[in-house]
Amino acid sequence: MGQDSEWQPRILGFLCRWCSYAGADLAGTSRKKYPPSIRVIQVPCSGRVDPLFILKALRLGFDGVLVSGCHPGDCHYQTGNYFTRRRMAITKRFLEYMGIDPRRLQVSWVSAAEGAKFAELATEMTRELKELGPNRLFTGEEQANGTKTAP
Amino acid sequence: MEQRLRLEAKALLEQGKVSCVIGFEVGSLRFTTTPLITGDRDATGRLVLNPFMANNLSVYLPGIKEKVAVVAKGCDSRSIVSLIQDNKVAREDLVIIGVPCSGIIDLAKVEGLVDKDRDEIDDITRHGDKVLITVNGDKREYPVREVLFDNCLACETPTPQEYDILLGEPTAAAGDESRKAGQEKIARLKAMAPDERWAFWRSEFERCLRCYACRNICPACFCERCFVEETEPTWVMPIPRWQDNLLFQVTRNLHVAGRCTDCGECERACPVAIPLRSLAREMYDIVSELFNYRAGTDKEAPPLLTCYEPTDVEDFIR
Ligand code: SF4
Ligand code: SF4
Ligand code: FES
């Protein structure tokens, strides 16, 4: 892609407060290393994540979005994540049809005990997005030149 | 059939079974129809049935507080069922006058075929799977498939499944060849590289005026307050820049997922000819592929995104 090797993607993470947020917290307290590329917004449940949040994040220039909740069966509200699963399945497919690389939207189940999984996920996603390069979808720039214009 | 429709509609009004009839009458422009919404029994004589009745009349139903009769083609009747599923209209308030449909004529295709403006065409008549187009007294015959809307070519349910009165014999769903023709534009888009596809949609949405005709005509878009009009926060800027236009349309399609019946109204309403049906139908196909869900085919079924199966697709989740 020709961008400089220091370039760090910016990822917006929507983590449910009961599992994934606690998982990310555990990654921190257990001193697991992961890149500082992810910014976290806590949501009450992954079911709170409106696809509009994802589009808006991409529109604002985030390079990737992560939506993470409890494993199936473990949602604090019993079934919230099942609705998330349906909603995200169609969102991911439709974004792909628009021409957005599906790697820019990731969905995961991370429990409160899976600090290591969260750290790995953040590392992996960062690596993938580095491969993919900056999100210029909404900037109107055709050429990759390592800079971003404000949307 | 038209005669029977008029009689049925008149009788429904006379017997007080409905207070209003929603159907089609001849439009002010040639080869068009316009919705006729009337409680006047004499006006039922103006009702027509013809291959130009493109509108999906179910868009008038949400919030209606009286008993109404409504004329519905296959896709329209599914939109009605979808509204019933969403509690936007009660089944018992409706008399559905179902019309088995054999496709609606796309005037733009006719114009392209004979290379004439609609004002220069004398007549368009349909005879089975042929269409006769008269230009300057010269009659030309074409296969009807060449002049139907893409969504009609790919229609899965031309005959209404939900109705009180069915006018005429059921018509068959589109065959493979016809379906392929109706999906051709979408297939071309899917064959593009992702960047190319993004560039395509971007350039299309540079034209969007944000008139919201697509939203207003869509029976599946029934929110009283749309997210585009929210100001706290402002999700999309009201200025029609392509970025926000695109964001609006993608979100709209996500909102109508599982409700859209591929009636094609959005694309027809768009004043700047953005191929909106190529978005709507792809969502329709995604939903049917992933969840085997077909909008408006089961009035007892919960709406797509208000339910789940424990076995729903999960292969994309990490
Ligand atoms: S009808 Fe066309 S121009 Fe109007 S808002 Fe919809 S896409 Fe934009
Ligand atoms: S999105 Fe378009 S094709 Fe689908 S129901 Fe609405 S108007 Fe009809
Ligand atoms: S509370 Fe974690 S997904 Fe619902």
Tab-separated table of C-alpha atoms and ligand atoms in Angstrom:
chain	number	residue	atom	x	y	z
A	1	MET	CA	0.000	0.000	0.000
A	2	GLY	CA	3.006	2.243	0.264
A	3	GLN	CA	2.014	3.800	3.564
A	4	ASP	CA	4.605	4.293	6.180
A	5	SER	CA	5.182	1.386	8.489
A	6	GLU	CA	4.323	3.456	11.545
A	7	TRP	CA	0.745	3.844	10.438
A	8	GLN	CA	-1.627	2.453	13.040
A	9	PRO	CA	-5.211	1.720	12.143
A	10	ARG	CA	-7.937	3.190	14.290
A	11	ILE	CA	-10.485	0.662	15.422
A	12	LEU	CA	-13.718	1.494	17.185
A	13	GLY	CA	-14.841	-1.281	19.497
A	14	PHE	CA	-18.365	-1.636	20.827
A	15	LEU	CA	-18.049	-3.988	23.779
A	16	CYS	CA	-20.912	-5.184	25.921
A	17	ARG	CA	-20.474	-4.274	29.532
A	18	TRP	CA	-21.034	-7.742	30.968
A	19	CYS	CA	-18.641	-9.877	28.959
A	20	SER	CA	-16.433	-8.305	26.337
A	21	TYR	CA	-15.741	-5.092	28.217
A	22	ALA	CA	-14.792	-7.112	31.255
A	23	GLY	CA	-12.684	-9.317	28.981
A	24	ALA	CA	-10.835	-6.285	27.658
A	25	ASP	CA	-10.386	-5.099	31.217
A	26	LEU	CA	-8.920	-8.446	32.155
A	27	ALA	CA	-6.517	-8.226	29.224
A	28	GLY	CA	-5.326	-4.964	30.781
A	29	THR	CA	-5.098	-6.109	34.380
A	30	SER	CA	-3.326	-9.298	33.375
A	31	ARG	CA	-0.866	-7.187	31.370
A	32	LYS	CA	-1.549	-8.835	28.036
A	33	LYS	CA	0.027	-6.845	25.234
A	34	TYR	CA	-2.077	-5.575	22.386
A	35	PRO	CA	-1.750	-2.574	20.061
A	36	PRO	CA	-3.191	0.749	21.193
A	37	SER	CA	-5.208	0.977	17.989
A	38	ILE	CA	-8.565	0.143	19.516
A	39	ARG	CA	-10.863	2.701	21.139
A	40	VAL	CA	-13.623	1.226	23.204
A	41	ILE	CA	-17.210	2.269	23.708
A	42	GLN	CA	-19.058	0.334	26.340
A	43	VAL	CA	-22.584	-0.692	25.455
A	44	PRO	CA	-25.080	-2.324	27.814
A	45	CYS	CA	-25.406	-5.327	25.500
A	46	SER	CA	-24.119	-6.147	22.024
A	47	GLY	CA	-27.776	-5.958	21.036
A	48	ARG	CA	-27.532	-2.196	21.549
A	49	VAL	CA	-25.324	-1.820	18.496
A	50	ASP	CA	-27.291	-0.263	15.684
A	51	PRO	CA	-25.712	-0.846	12.251
A	52	LEU	CA	-25.897	2.919	11.916
A	53	PHE	CA	-23.154	3.167	14.582
A	54	ILE	CA	-20.926	1.081	12.346
A	55	LEU	CA	-21.597	3.108	9.238
A	56	LYS	CA	-21.146	6.335	11.124
A	57	ALA	CA	-17.795	5.135	12.457
A	58	LEU	CA	-16.628	4.265	8.954
A	59	ARG	CA	-17.975	7.566	7.717
A	60	LEU	CA	-15.929	9.359	10.369
A	61	GLY	CA	-12.821	7.585	9.205
A	62	PHE	CA	-12.334	4.676	11.577
A	63	ASP	CA	-10.438	1.965	9.755
A	64	GLY	CA	-12.343	-0.856	11.356
A	65	VAL	CA	-15.192	-1.557	13.738
A	66	LEU	CA	-15.404	-4.358	16.263
A	67	VAL	CA	-18.692	-5.451	17.793
A	68	SER	CA	-18.245	-7.843	20.666
A	69	GLY	CA	-20.580	-9.475	23.126
A	70	CYS	CA	-21.113	-12.483	25.327
A	71	HIS	CA	-21.034	-15.997	23.903
A	72	PRO	CA	-24.403	-17.398	22.787
A	73	GLY	CA	-26.338	-18.426	25.846
A	74	ASP	CA	-24.343	-16.117	28.119
A	75	CYS	CA	-25.918	-12.745	27.328
A	76	HIS	CA	-26.830	-10.896	30.516
A	77	TYR	CA	-30.220	-10.284	28.944
A	78	GLN	CA	-30.473	-13.911	27.804
A	79	THR	CA	-30.961	-13.359	24.100
A	80	GLY	CA	-29.557	-9.940	23.147
A	81	ASN	CA	-26.587	-11.376	21.296
A	82	TYR	CA	-28.779	-13.619	19.133
A	83	PHE	CA	-30.382	-10.516	17.704
A	84	THR	CA	-26.916	-9.007	17.270
A	85	ARG	CA	-25.872	-12.071	15.328
A	86	ARG	CA	-28.702	-11.725	12.824
A	87	ARG	CA	-28.265	-8.018	12.444
A	88	MET	CA	-24.516	-8.258	11.990
A	89	ALA	CA	-24.807	-11.094	9.484
A	90	ILE	CA	-26.831	-8.966	7.105
A	91	THR	CA	-24.827	-5.814	7.818
A	92	LYS	CA	-21.554	-7.485	6.968
A	93	ARG	CA	-22.907	-9.003	3.790
A	94	PHE	CA	-24.525	-5.783	2.660
A	95	LEU	CA	-21.423	-3.678	3.321
A	96	GLU	CA	-19.485	-6.146	1.243
A	97	TYR	CA	-21.960	-5.717	-1.575
A	98	MET	CA	-21.471	-1.947	-1.399
A	99	GLY	CA	-17.778	-2.520	-1.905
A	100	ILE	CA	-16.560	-2.242	1.686
A	101	ASP	CA	-14.008	-4.877	2.627
A	102	PRO	CA	-15.770	-7.140	5.138
A	103	ARG	CA	-12.627	-7.170	7.289
A	104	ARG	CA	-13.492	-3.629	8.335
A	105	LEU	CA	-16.339	-4.985	10.429
A	106	GLN	CA	-15.589	-7.763	12.871
A	107	VAL	CA	-17.925	-9.448	15.283
A	108	SER	CA	-16.765	-11.577	18.190
A	109	TRP	CA	-17.865	-13.292	21.352
A	110	VAL	CA	-15.471	-12.580	24.194
A	111	SER	CA	-16.338	-13.594	27.735
A	112	ALA	CA	-15.209	-11.847	30.901
A	113	ALA	CA	-12.625	-14.579	31.383
A	114	GLU	CA	-11.159	-14.292	27.907
A	115	GLY	CA	-8.666	-11.478	28.378
A	116	ALA	CA	-6.150	-13.335	26.253
A	117	LYS	CA	-8.677	-13.818	23.471
A	118	PHE	CA	-9.438	-10.111	23.464
A	119	ALA	CA	-5.758	-9.194	23.250
A	120	GLU	CA	-5.265	-11.642	20.389
A	121	LEU	CA	-8.306	-10.346	18.584
A	122	ALA	CA	-7.176	-6.738	18.836
A	123	THR	CA	-3.708	-7.737	17.610
A	124	GLU	CA	-5.073	-9.768	14.713
A	125	MET	CA	-7.529	-7.126	13.642
A	126	THR	CA	-4.828	-4.469	13.744
A	127	ARG	CA	-2.594	-6.623	11.597
A	128	GLU	CA	-5.366	-7.257	9.078
A	129	LEU	CA	-6.272	-3.610	8.864
A	130	LYS	CA	-2.640	-2.681	8.356
A	131	GLU	CA	-2.660	-5.010	5.401
A	132	LEU	CA	-5.817	-3.421	4.136
A	133	GLY	CA	-4.613	0.137	4.610
A	134	PRO	CA	-6.419	3.262	5.753
A	135	ASN	CA	-10.133	3.635	5.276
A	136	ARG	CA	-10.537	6.178	2.520
A	137	LEU	CA	-14.036	5.079	1.637
A	138	PHE	CA	-15.632	8.376	2.479
A	139	THR	CA	-12.780	10.749	1.783
A	140	GLY	CA	-13.177	10.687	-1.945
A	141	GLU	CA	-9.469	10.066	-2.396
A	142	GLU	CA	-8.566	7.519	-5.001
A	143	GLN	CA	-4.825	7.395	-4.330
A	144	ALA	CA	-3.339	5.803	-1.268
A	145	ASN	CA	-0.872	8.326	0.102
A	146	GLY	CA	-0.860	7.645	3.797
A	147	THR	CA	-2.740	10.793	4.736
A	148	LYS	CA	-6.332	11.339	5.607
A	149	THR	CA	-8.615	14.188	4.884
A	150	ALA	CA	-11.318	15.125	7.320
A	151	PRO	CA	-14.600	13.660	6.127
B	1	MET	CA	-61.693	-8.389	-14.837
B	2	GLU	CA	-61.818	-4.632	-14.681
B	3	GLN	CA	-65.605	-4.803	-14.755
B	4	ARG	CA	-65.627	-7.295	-11.925
B	5	LEU	CA	-63.265	-5.109	-9.897
B	6	ARG	CA	-65.578	-2.126	-10.310
B	7	LEU	CA	-68.611	-4.147	-9.263
B	8	GLU	CA	-66.878	-5.675	-6.254
B	9	ALA	CA	-65.562	-2.294	-5.140
B	10	LYS	CA	-68.948	-0.676	-5.547
B	11	ALA	CA	-70.674	-3.463	-3.645
B	12	LEU	CA	-68.176	-3.239	-0.783
B	13	LEU	CA	-68.901	0.470	-0.418
B	14	GLU	CA	-72.648	0.068	-0.777
B	15	GLN	CA	-72.848	-2.683	1.809
B	16	GLY	CA	-70.759	-0.573	4.149
B	17	LYS	CA	-68.094	-3.262	4.405
B	18	VAL	CA	-65.436	-0.674	3.747
B	19	SER	CA	-65.483	3.088	3.854
B	20	CYS	CA	-62.808	3.532	1.266
B	21	VAL	CA	-61.364	1.808	-1.773
B	22	ILE	CA	-57.745	2.113	-2.860
B	23	GLY	CA	-57.043	1.177	-6.454
B	24	PHE	CA	-55.757	2.548	-9.730
B	25	GLU	CA	-57.244	4.929	-12.262
B	26	VAL	CA	-55.901	6.178	-15.567
B	27	GLY	CA	-53.059	8.605	-14.992
B	28	SER	CA	-52.709	12.092	-16.438
B	29	LEU	CA	-49.668	11.038	-18.434
B	30	ARG	CA	-49.975	8.450	-21.158
B	31	PHE	CA	-49.355	4.823	-20.279
B	32	THR	CA	-49.547	5.496	-16.579
B	33	THR	CA	-51.974	4.912	-13.763
B	34	THR	CA	-52.435	6.917	-10.620
B	35	PRO	CA	-53.780	5.789	-7.256
B	36	LEU	CA	-57.500	6.265	-6.764
B	37	ILE	CA	-58.527	6.568	-3.138
B	38	THR	CA	-62.228	7.025	-2.805
B	39	GLY	CA	-65.283	6.482	-0.671
B	40	ASP	CA	-67.596	7.476	-3.497
B	41	ARG	CA	-69.348	4.441	-5.001
B	42	ASP	CA	-69.747	6.131	-8.367
B	43	ALA	CA	-66.016	6.763	-8.605
B	44	THR	CA	-65.423	2.989	-8.610
B	45	GLY	CA	-66.301	3.156	-12.314
B	46	ARG	CA	-62.923	4.798	-12.817
B	47	LEU	CA	-60.960	1.855	-11.439
B	48	VAL	CA	-58.676	0.174	-13.947
B	49	LEU	CA	-56.475	-2.887	-14.205
B	50	ASN	CA	-53.724	-2.731	-16.779
B	51	PRO	CA	-50.029	-3.487	-17.242
B	52	PHE	CA	-49.077	0.043	-16.163
B	53	MET	CA	-50.313	-0.156	-12.570
B	54	ALA	CA	-46.894	0.059	-11.031
B	55	ASN	CA	-47.603	1.575	-7.610
B	56	ASN	CA	-47.526	-0.508	-4.483
B	57	LEU	CA	-50.691	0.768	-2.831
B	58	SER	CA	-49.922	-0.783	0.529
B	59	VAL	CA	-47.926	2.361	1.310
B	60	TYR	CA	-51.235	4.075	2.197
B	61	LEU	CA	-52.222	1.527	4.817
B	62	PRO	CA	-50.146	2.199	7.963
B	63	GLY	CA	-52.127	4.140	10.489
B	64	ILE	CA	-55.413	3.818	8.658
B	65	LYS	CA	-58.288	3.804	11.148
B	66	GLU	CA	-61.162	2.574	9.028
B	67	LYS	CA	-61.987	-0.441	6.959
B	68	VAL	CA	-60.551	-0.231	3.468
B	69	ALA	CA	-60.402	-2.308	0.328
B	70	VAL	CA	-57.100	-2.308	-1.485
B	71	VAL	CA	-56.039	-3.604	-4.882
B	72	ALA	CA	-52.879	-5.684	-4.606
B	73	LYS	CA	-50.565	-7.445	-7.026
B	74	GLY	CA	-48.339	-10.277	-5.793
B	75	CYS	CA	-45.576	-8.079	-4.371
B	76	ASP	CA	-48.083	-5.578	-2.959
B	77	SER	CA	-49.961	-8.276	-1.100
B	78	ARG	CA	-46.695	-9.393	0.462
B	79	SER	CA	-46.030	-5.818	1.537
B	80	ILE	CA	-49.462	-5.813	3.156
B	81	VAL	CA	-48.686	-9.031	5.008
B	82	SER	CA	-45.403	-7.533	6.126
B	83	LEU	CA	-47.284	-4.526	7.527
B	84	ILE	CA	-49.609	-6.904	9.357
B	85	GLN	CA	-46.561	-8.651	10.831
B	86	ASP	CA	-45.305	-5.287	12.048
B	87	ASN	CA	-48.683	-4.410	13.542
B	88	LYS	CA	-49.013	-1.448	11.242
B	89	VAL	CA	-52.377	-2.517	9.948
B	90	ALA	CA	-54.932	-5.053	11.140
B	91	ARG	CA	-55.982	-7.850	8.810
B	92	GLU	CA	-59.620	-7.441	9.785
B	93	ASP	CA	-59.590	-3.831	8.652
B	94	LEU	CA	-58.703	-4.857	5.127
B	95	VAL	CA	-60.421	-6.305	2.156
B	96	ILE	CA	-57.589	-7.335	-0.117
B	97	ILE	CA	-58.563	-7.446	-3.757
B	98	GLY	CA	-55.816	-9.631	-5.163
B	99	VAL	CA	-54.759	-9.350	-8.781
B	100	PRO	CA	-52.659	-12.165	-10.242
B	101	CYS	CA	-49.949	-10.209	-12.003
B	102	SER	CA	-48.070	-11.002	-15.162
B	103	GLY	CA	-45.643	-8.131	-14.957
B	104	ILE	CA	-45.711	-4.358	-15.206
B	105	ILE	CA	-44.410	-2.518	-18.253
B	106	ASP	CA	-41.334	-0.354	-17.820
B	107	LEU	CA	-41.845	2.635	-20.122
B	108	ALA	CA	-38.145	3.398	-20.133
B	109	LYS	CA	-37.515	-0.035	-21.646
B	110	VAL	CA	-40.245	0.537	-24.227
B	111	GLU	CA	-38.722	3.877	-25.153
B	112	GLY	CA	-35.313	2.292	-25.516
B	113	LEU	CA	-36.679	-0.520	-27.632
B	114	VAL	CA	-38.426	1.655	-30.212
B	115	ASP	CA	-36.066	4.591	-29.770
B	116	LYS	CA	-38.956	6.992	-29.287
B	117	ASP	CA	-40.183	9.159	-26.460
B	118	ARG	CA	-43.398	8.006	-24.773
B	119	ASP	CA	-45.218	10.982	-26.317
B	120	GLU	CA	-44.364	9.733	-29.790
B	121	ILE	CA	-45.750	6.259	-29.134
B	122	ASP	CA	-49.358	5.771	-30.254
B	123	ASP	CA	-50.214	2.634	-28.371
B	124	ILE	CA	-48.834	-0.152	-26.219
B	125	THR	CA	-50.918	-3.274	-25.798
B	126	ARG	CA	-50.127	-6.564	-24.247
B	127	HIS	CA	-51.213	-9.921	-25.627
B	128	GLY	CA	-49.992	-12.785	-23.486
B	129	ASP	CA	-46.243	-12.929	-23.770
B	130	LYS	CA	-46.134	-10.436	-26.626
B	131	VAL	CA	-46.376	-6.684	-26.568
B	132	LEU	CA	-47.593	-4.610	-29.515
B	133	ILE	CA	-46.104	-1.159	-29.773
B	134	THR	CA	-47.561	1.214	-32.334
B	135	VAL	CA	-45.404	4.076	-33.565
B	136	ASN	CA	-46.634	6.320	-36.404
B	137	GLY	CA	-49.277	3.766	-37.275
B	138	ASP	CA	-46.600	1.096	-37.589
B	139	LYS	CA	-47.253	-1.924	-35.324
B	140	ARG	CA	-44.240	-3.728	-33.929
B	141	GLU	CA	-44.310	-6.862	-31.858
B	142	TYR	CA	-41.812	-7.751	-29.128
B	143	PRO	CA	-41.549	-10.438	-26.475
B	144	VAL	CA	-43.087	-8.928	-23.337
B	145	ARG	CA	-39.991	-9.937	-21.406
B	146	GLU	CA	-38.109	-7.103	-23.081
B	147	VAL	CA	-40.336	-4.427	-21.629
B	148	LEU	CA	-41.134	-5.606	-18.095
B	149	PHE	CA	-39.522	-4.130	-14.985
B	150	ASP	CA	-36.520	-6.073	-13.713
B	151	ASN	CA	-38.258	-6.872	-10.443
B	152	CYS	CA	-41.192	-8.348	-12.376
B	153	LEU	CA	-38.800	-10.491	-14.396
B	154	ALA	CA	-37.386	-11.875	-11.161
B	155	CYS	CA	-40.713	-12.082	-9.304
B	156	GLU	CA	-41.217	-15.120	-7.096
B	157	THR	CA	-44.853	-14.501	-6.180
B	158	PRO	CA	-46.875	-12.837	-8.927
B	159	THR	CA	-50.121	-14.197	-7.499
B	160	PRO	CA	-51.212	-12.768	-4.154
B	161	GLN	CA	-51.182	-15.367	-1.395
B	162	GLU	CA	-53.201	-13.246	0.986
B	163	TYR	CA	-56.495	-11.933	-0.359
B	164	ASP	CA	-60.232	-11.796	0.163
B	165	ILE	CA	-61.155	-11.580	-3.486
B	166	LEU	CA	-58.925	-12.892	-6.264
B	167	LEU	CA	-59.547	-11.415	-9.690
B	168	GLY	CA	-58.668	-14.054	-12.229
B	169	GLU	CA	-56.513	-17.133	-12.493
B	170	PRO	CA	-53.176	-17.473	-10.682
B	171	THR	CA	-50.113	-16.629	-12.762
B	172	ALA	CA	-46.888	-18.613	-12.613
B	173	ALA	CA	-43.666	-17.387	-11.017
B	174	ALA	CA	-40.905	-16.294	-13.349
B	175	GLY	CA	-38.901	-19.046	-15.019
B	176	ASP	CA	-35.131	-19.336	-14.719
B	177	GLU	CA	-34.361	-17.381	-17.837
B	178	SER	CA	-36.618	-14.520	-16.895
B	179	ARG	CA	-35.253	-14.460	-13.378
B	180	LYS	CA	-31.738	-14.315	-14.708
B	181	ALA	CA	-32.626	-11.351	-16.897
B	182	GLY	CA	-34.143	-9.588	-13.899
B	183	GLN	CA	-30.994	-10.144	-11.865
B	184	GLU	CA	-28.540	-9.222	-14.581
B	185	LYS	CA	-27.662	-5.762	-13.277
B	186	ILE	CA	-26.987	-7.169	-9.834
B	187	ALA	CA	-24.890	-9.989	-11.247
B	188	ARG	CA	-22.799	-7.432	-13.122
B	189	LEU	CA	-22.234	-5.485	-9.925
B	190	LYS	CA	-21.244	-8.596	-8.033
B	191	ALA	CA	-18.723	-9.482	-10.689
B	192	MET	CA	-16.906	-6.175	-10.088
B	193	ALA	CA	-13.923	-5.805	-7.789
B	194	PRO	CA	-14.968	-4.300	-4.433
B	195	ASP	CA	-13.236	-0.969	-5.138
B	196	GLU	CA	-14.969	-0.726	-8.441
B	197	ARG	CA	-18.296	-1.437	-6.798
B	198	TRP	CA	-17.717	1.240	-4.192
B	199	ALA	CA	-16.755	3.697	-6.927
B	200	PHE	CA	-19.934	2.789	-8.767
B	201	TRP	CA	-22.207	3.424	-5.798
B	202	ARG	CA	-20.318	6.541	-4.916
B	203	SER	CA	-20.860	8.018	-8.358
B	204	GLU	CA	-24.528	7.026	-8.299
B	205	PHE	CA	-25.061	8.724	-4.961
B	206	GLU	CA	-23.370	11.883	-6.117
B	207	ARG	CA	-26.641	12.464	-7.977
B	208	CYS	CA	-28.920	11.854	-5.009
B	209	LEU	CA	-30.928	14.929	-4.035
B	210	ARG	CA	-32.113	13.524	-0.733
B	211	CYS	CA	-35.670	14.192	-1.774
B	212	TYR	CA	-36.599	11.035	0.193
B	213	ALA	CA	-39.013	9.927	-2.501
B	214	CYS	CA	-37.550	6.425	-2.171
B	215	ARG	CA	-38.312	6.391	1.519
B	216	ASN	CA	-41.734	7.946	1.210
B	217	ILE	CA	-42.932	5.552	-1.461
B	218	CYS	CA	-41.622	2.475	0.338
B	219	PRO	CA	-44.279	0.522	2.231
B	220	ALA	CA	-41.553	-0.988	4.396
B	221	CYS	CA	-40.329	2.478	5.466
B	222	PHE	CA	-43.086	3.307	7.898
B	223	CYS	CA	-41.295	5.044	10.770
B	224	GLU	CA	-43.008	8.198	11.879
B	225	ARG	CA	-39.668	9.764	12.559
B	226	CYS	CA	-36.808	8.736	10.326
B	227	PHE	CA	-33.208	8.658	11.569
B	228	VAL	CA	-32.238	11.112	8.843
B	229	GLU	CA	-34.337	13.762	10.555
B	230	GLU	CA	-32.814	13.205	13.980
B	231	THR	CA	-30.776	16.168	15.120
B	232	GLU	CA	-29.644	14.926	18.535
B	233	PRO	CA	-27.348	13.494	17.301
B	234	THR	CA	-27.323	14.280	13.622
B	235	TRP	CA	-26.667	10.862	12.131
B	236	VAL	CA	-26.567	12.104	8.586
B	237	MET	CA	-26.046	15.664	7.483
B	238	PRO	CA	-29.063	17.054	5.641
B	239	ILE	CA	-26.850	18.442	2.857
B	240	PRO	CA	-26.946	15.967	-0.018
B	241	ARG	CA	-23.287	15.025	-0.177
B	242	TRP	CA	-22.619	11.591	-1.588
B	243	GLN	CA	-21.150	10.318	1.658
B	244	ASP	CA	-24.314	11.018	3.599
B	245	ASN	CA	-26.552	10.023	0.722
B	246	LEU	CA	-24.898	6.647	0.627
B	247	LEU	CA	-25.022	6.258	4.377
B	248	PHE	CA	-28.724	7.096	4.293
B	249	GLN	CA	-29.484	4.540	1.632
B	250	VAL	CA	-27.446	1.726	3.174
B	251	THR	CA	-29.135	2.294	6.514
B	252	ARG	CA	-32.541	2.452	4.857
B	253	ASN	CA	-31.893	-0.891	3.247
B	254	LEU	CA	-30.867	-2.365	6.580
B	255	HIS	CA	-34.107	-1.072	8.063
B	256	VAL	CA	-36.251	-2.671	5.399
B	257	ALA	CA	-34.385	-5.994	5.486
B	258	GLY	CA	-36.988	-8.724	5.805
B	259	ARG	CA	-39.733	-6.253	4.931
B	260	CYS	CA	-38.786	-5.384	1.379
B	261	THR	CA	-40.682	-7.445	-1.162
B	262	ASP	CA	-38.728	-6.242	-4.204
B	263	CYS	CA	-41.703	-4.265	-5.461
B	264	GLY	CA	-39.310	-1.866	-7.168
B	265	GLU	CA	-41.085	1.296	-6.076
B	266	CYS	CA	-37.947	2.959	-4.679
B	267	GLU	CA	-36.172	2.815	-7.998
B	268	ARG	CA	-39.231	4.017	-9.905
B	269	ALA	CA	-39.674	6.955	-7.547
B	270	CYS	CA	-36.095	8.164	-7.737
B	271	PRO	CA	-36.024	11.340	-9.842
B	272	VAL	CA	-32.353	10.882	-10.710
B	273	ALA	CA	-32.569	7.204	-11.675
B	274	ILE	CA	-30.294	5.695	-9.054
B	275	PRO	CA	-30.605	1.904	-9.434
B	276	LEU	CA	-32.073	1.473	-5.959
B	277	ARG	CA	-33.649	-1.849	-6.744
B	278	SER	CA	-30.159	-3.267	-7.182
B	279	LEU	CA	-29.673	-2.530	-3.491
B	280	ALA	CA	-33.092	-3.608	-2.307
B	281	ARG	CA	-33.092	-6.897	-4.180
B	282	GLU	CA	-29.622	-7.799	-3.007
B	283	MET	CA	-30.755	-7.340	0.572
B	284	TYR	CA	-33.817	-9.443	-0.223
B	285	ASP	CA	-31.547	-12.186	-1.527
B	286	ILE	CA	-29.136	-11.982	1.410
B	287	VAL	CA	-32.021	-12.362	3.823
B	288	SER	CA	-33.449	-15.282	1.924
B	289	GLU	CA	-30.065	-16.981	1.615
B	290	LEU	CA	-28.995	-16.543	5.245
B	291	PHE	CA	-32.313	-16.980	7.001
B	292	ASN	CA	-34.551	-18.532	4.409
B	293	TYR	CA	-36.828	-15.609	5.152
B	294	ARG	CA	-39.176	-14.179	2.551
B	295	ALA	CA	-40.851	-10.938	3.460
B	296	GLY	CA	-44.605	-10.976	3.711
B	297	THR	CA	-45.202	-14.653	3.071
B	298	ASP	CA	-46.443	-15.546	6.548
B	299	LYS	CA	-48.582	-13.148	8.520
B	300	GLU	CA	-48.050	-15.054	11.756
B	301	ALA	CA	-44.252	-14.945	11.511
B	302	PRO	CA	-42.364	-12.422	13.620
B	303	PRO	CA	-40.426	-9.790	11.647
B	304	LEU	CA	-36.938	-10.975	10.638
B	305	LEU	CA	-34.869	-8.988	13.095
B	306	THR	CA	-37.179	-9.420	16.054
B	307	CYS	CA	-36.491	-13.115	16.248
B	308	TYR	CA	-33.624	-15.570	15.945
B	309	GLU	CA	-32.833	-19.228	15.640
B	310	PRO	CA	-30.226	-20.831	17.888
B	311	THR	CA	-28.716	-22.227	14.696
B	312	ASP	CA	-28.389	-18.900	12.841
B	313	VAL	CA	-25.216	-18.352	10.783
B	314	GLU	CA	-22.183	-17.789	12.890
B	315	ASP	CA	-19.258	-18.522	10.622
B	316	PHE	CA	-18.338	-14.832	10.434
B	317	ILE	CA	-18.019	-14.448	14.205
B	318	ARG	CA	-14.613	-14.650	15.821
C	1	SF4	S1	-35.352	8.989	-4.435
C	1	SF4	FE1	-33.274	9.028	-5.344
C	1	SF4	S2	-32.668	11.229	-5.175
C	1	SF4	FE2	-34.410	10.961	-3.809
C	1	SF4	S3	-33.443	10.489	-1.776
C	1	SF4	FE3	-33.908	8.500	-2.766
C	1	SF4	S4	-31.989	7.958	-3.811
C	1	SF4	FE4	-31.871	10.178	-3.359
C	2	SF4	S1	-37.108	-0.980	-0.566
C	2	SF4	FE1	-37.904	-0.522	-2.669
C	2	SF4	S2	-38.402	-2.565	-3.527
C	2	SF4	FE2	-38.220	-2.821	-1.289
C	2	SF4	S3	-40.338	-2.607	-0.459
C	2	SF4	FE3	-39.343	-0.566	-0.361
C	2	SF4	S4	-39.930	0.470	-2.294
C	2	SF4	FE4	-40.333	-1.767	-2.592
C	3	FES	S1	-24.944	-8.543	27.670
C	3	FES	FE1	-23.208	-9.211	26.536
C	3	FES	S2	-24.155	-9.614	24.616
C	3	FES	FE2	-25.908	-9.096	25.796
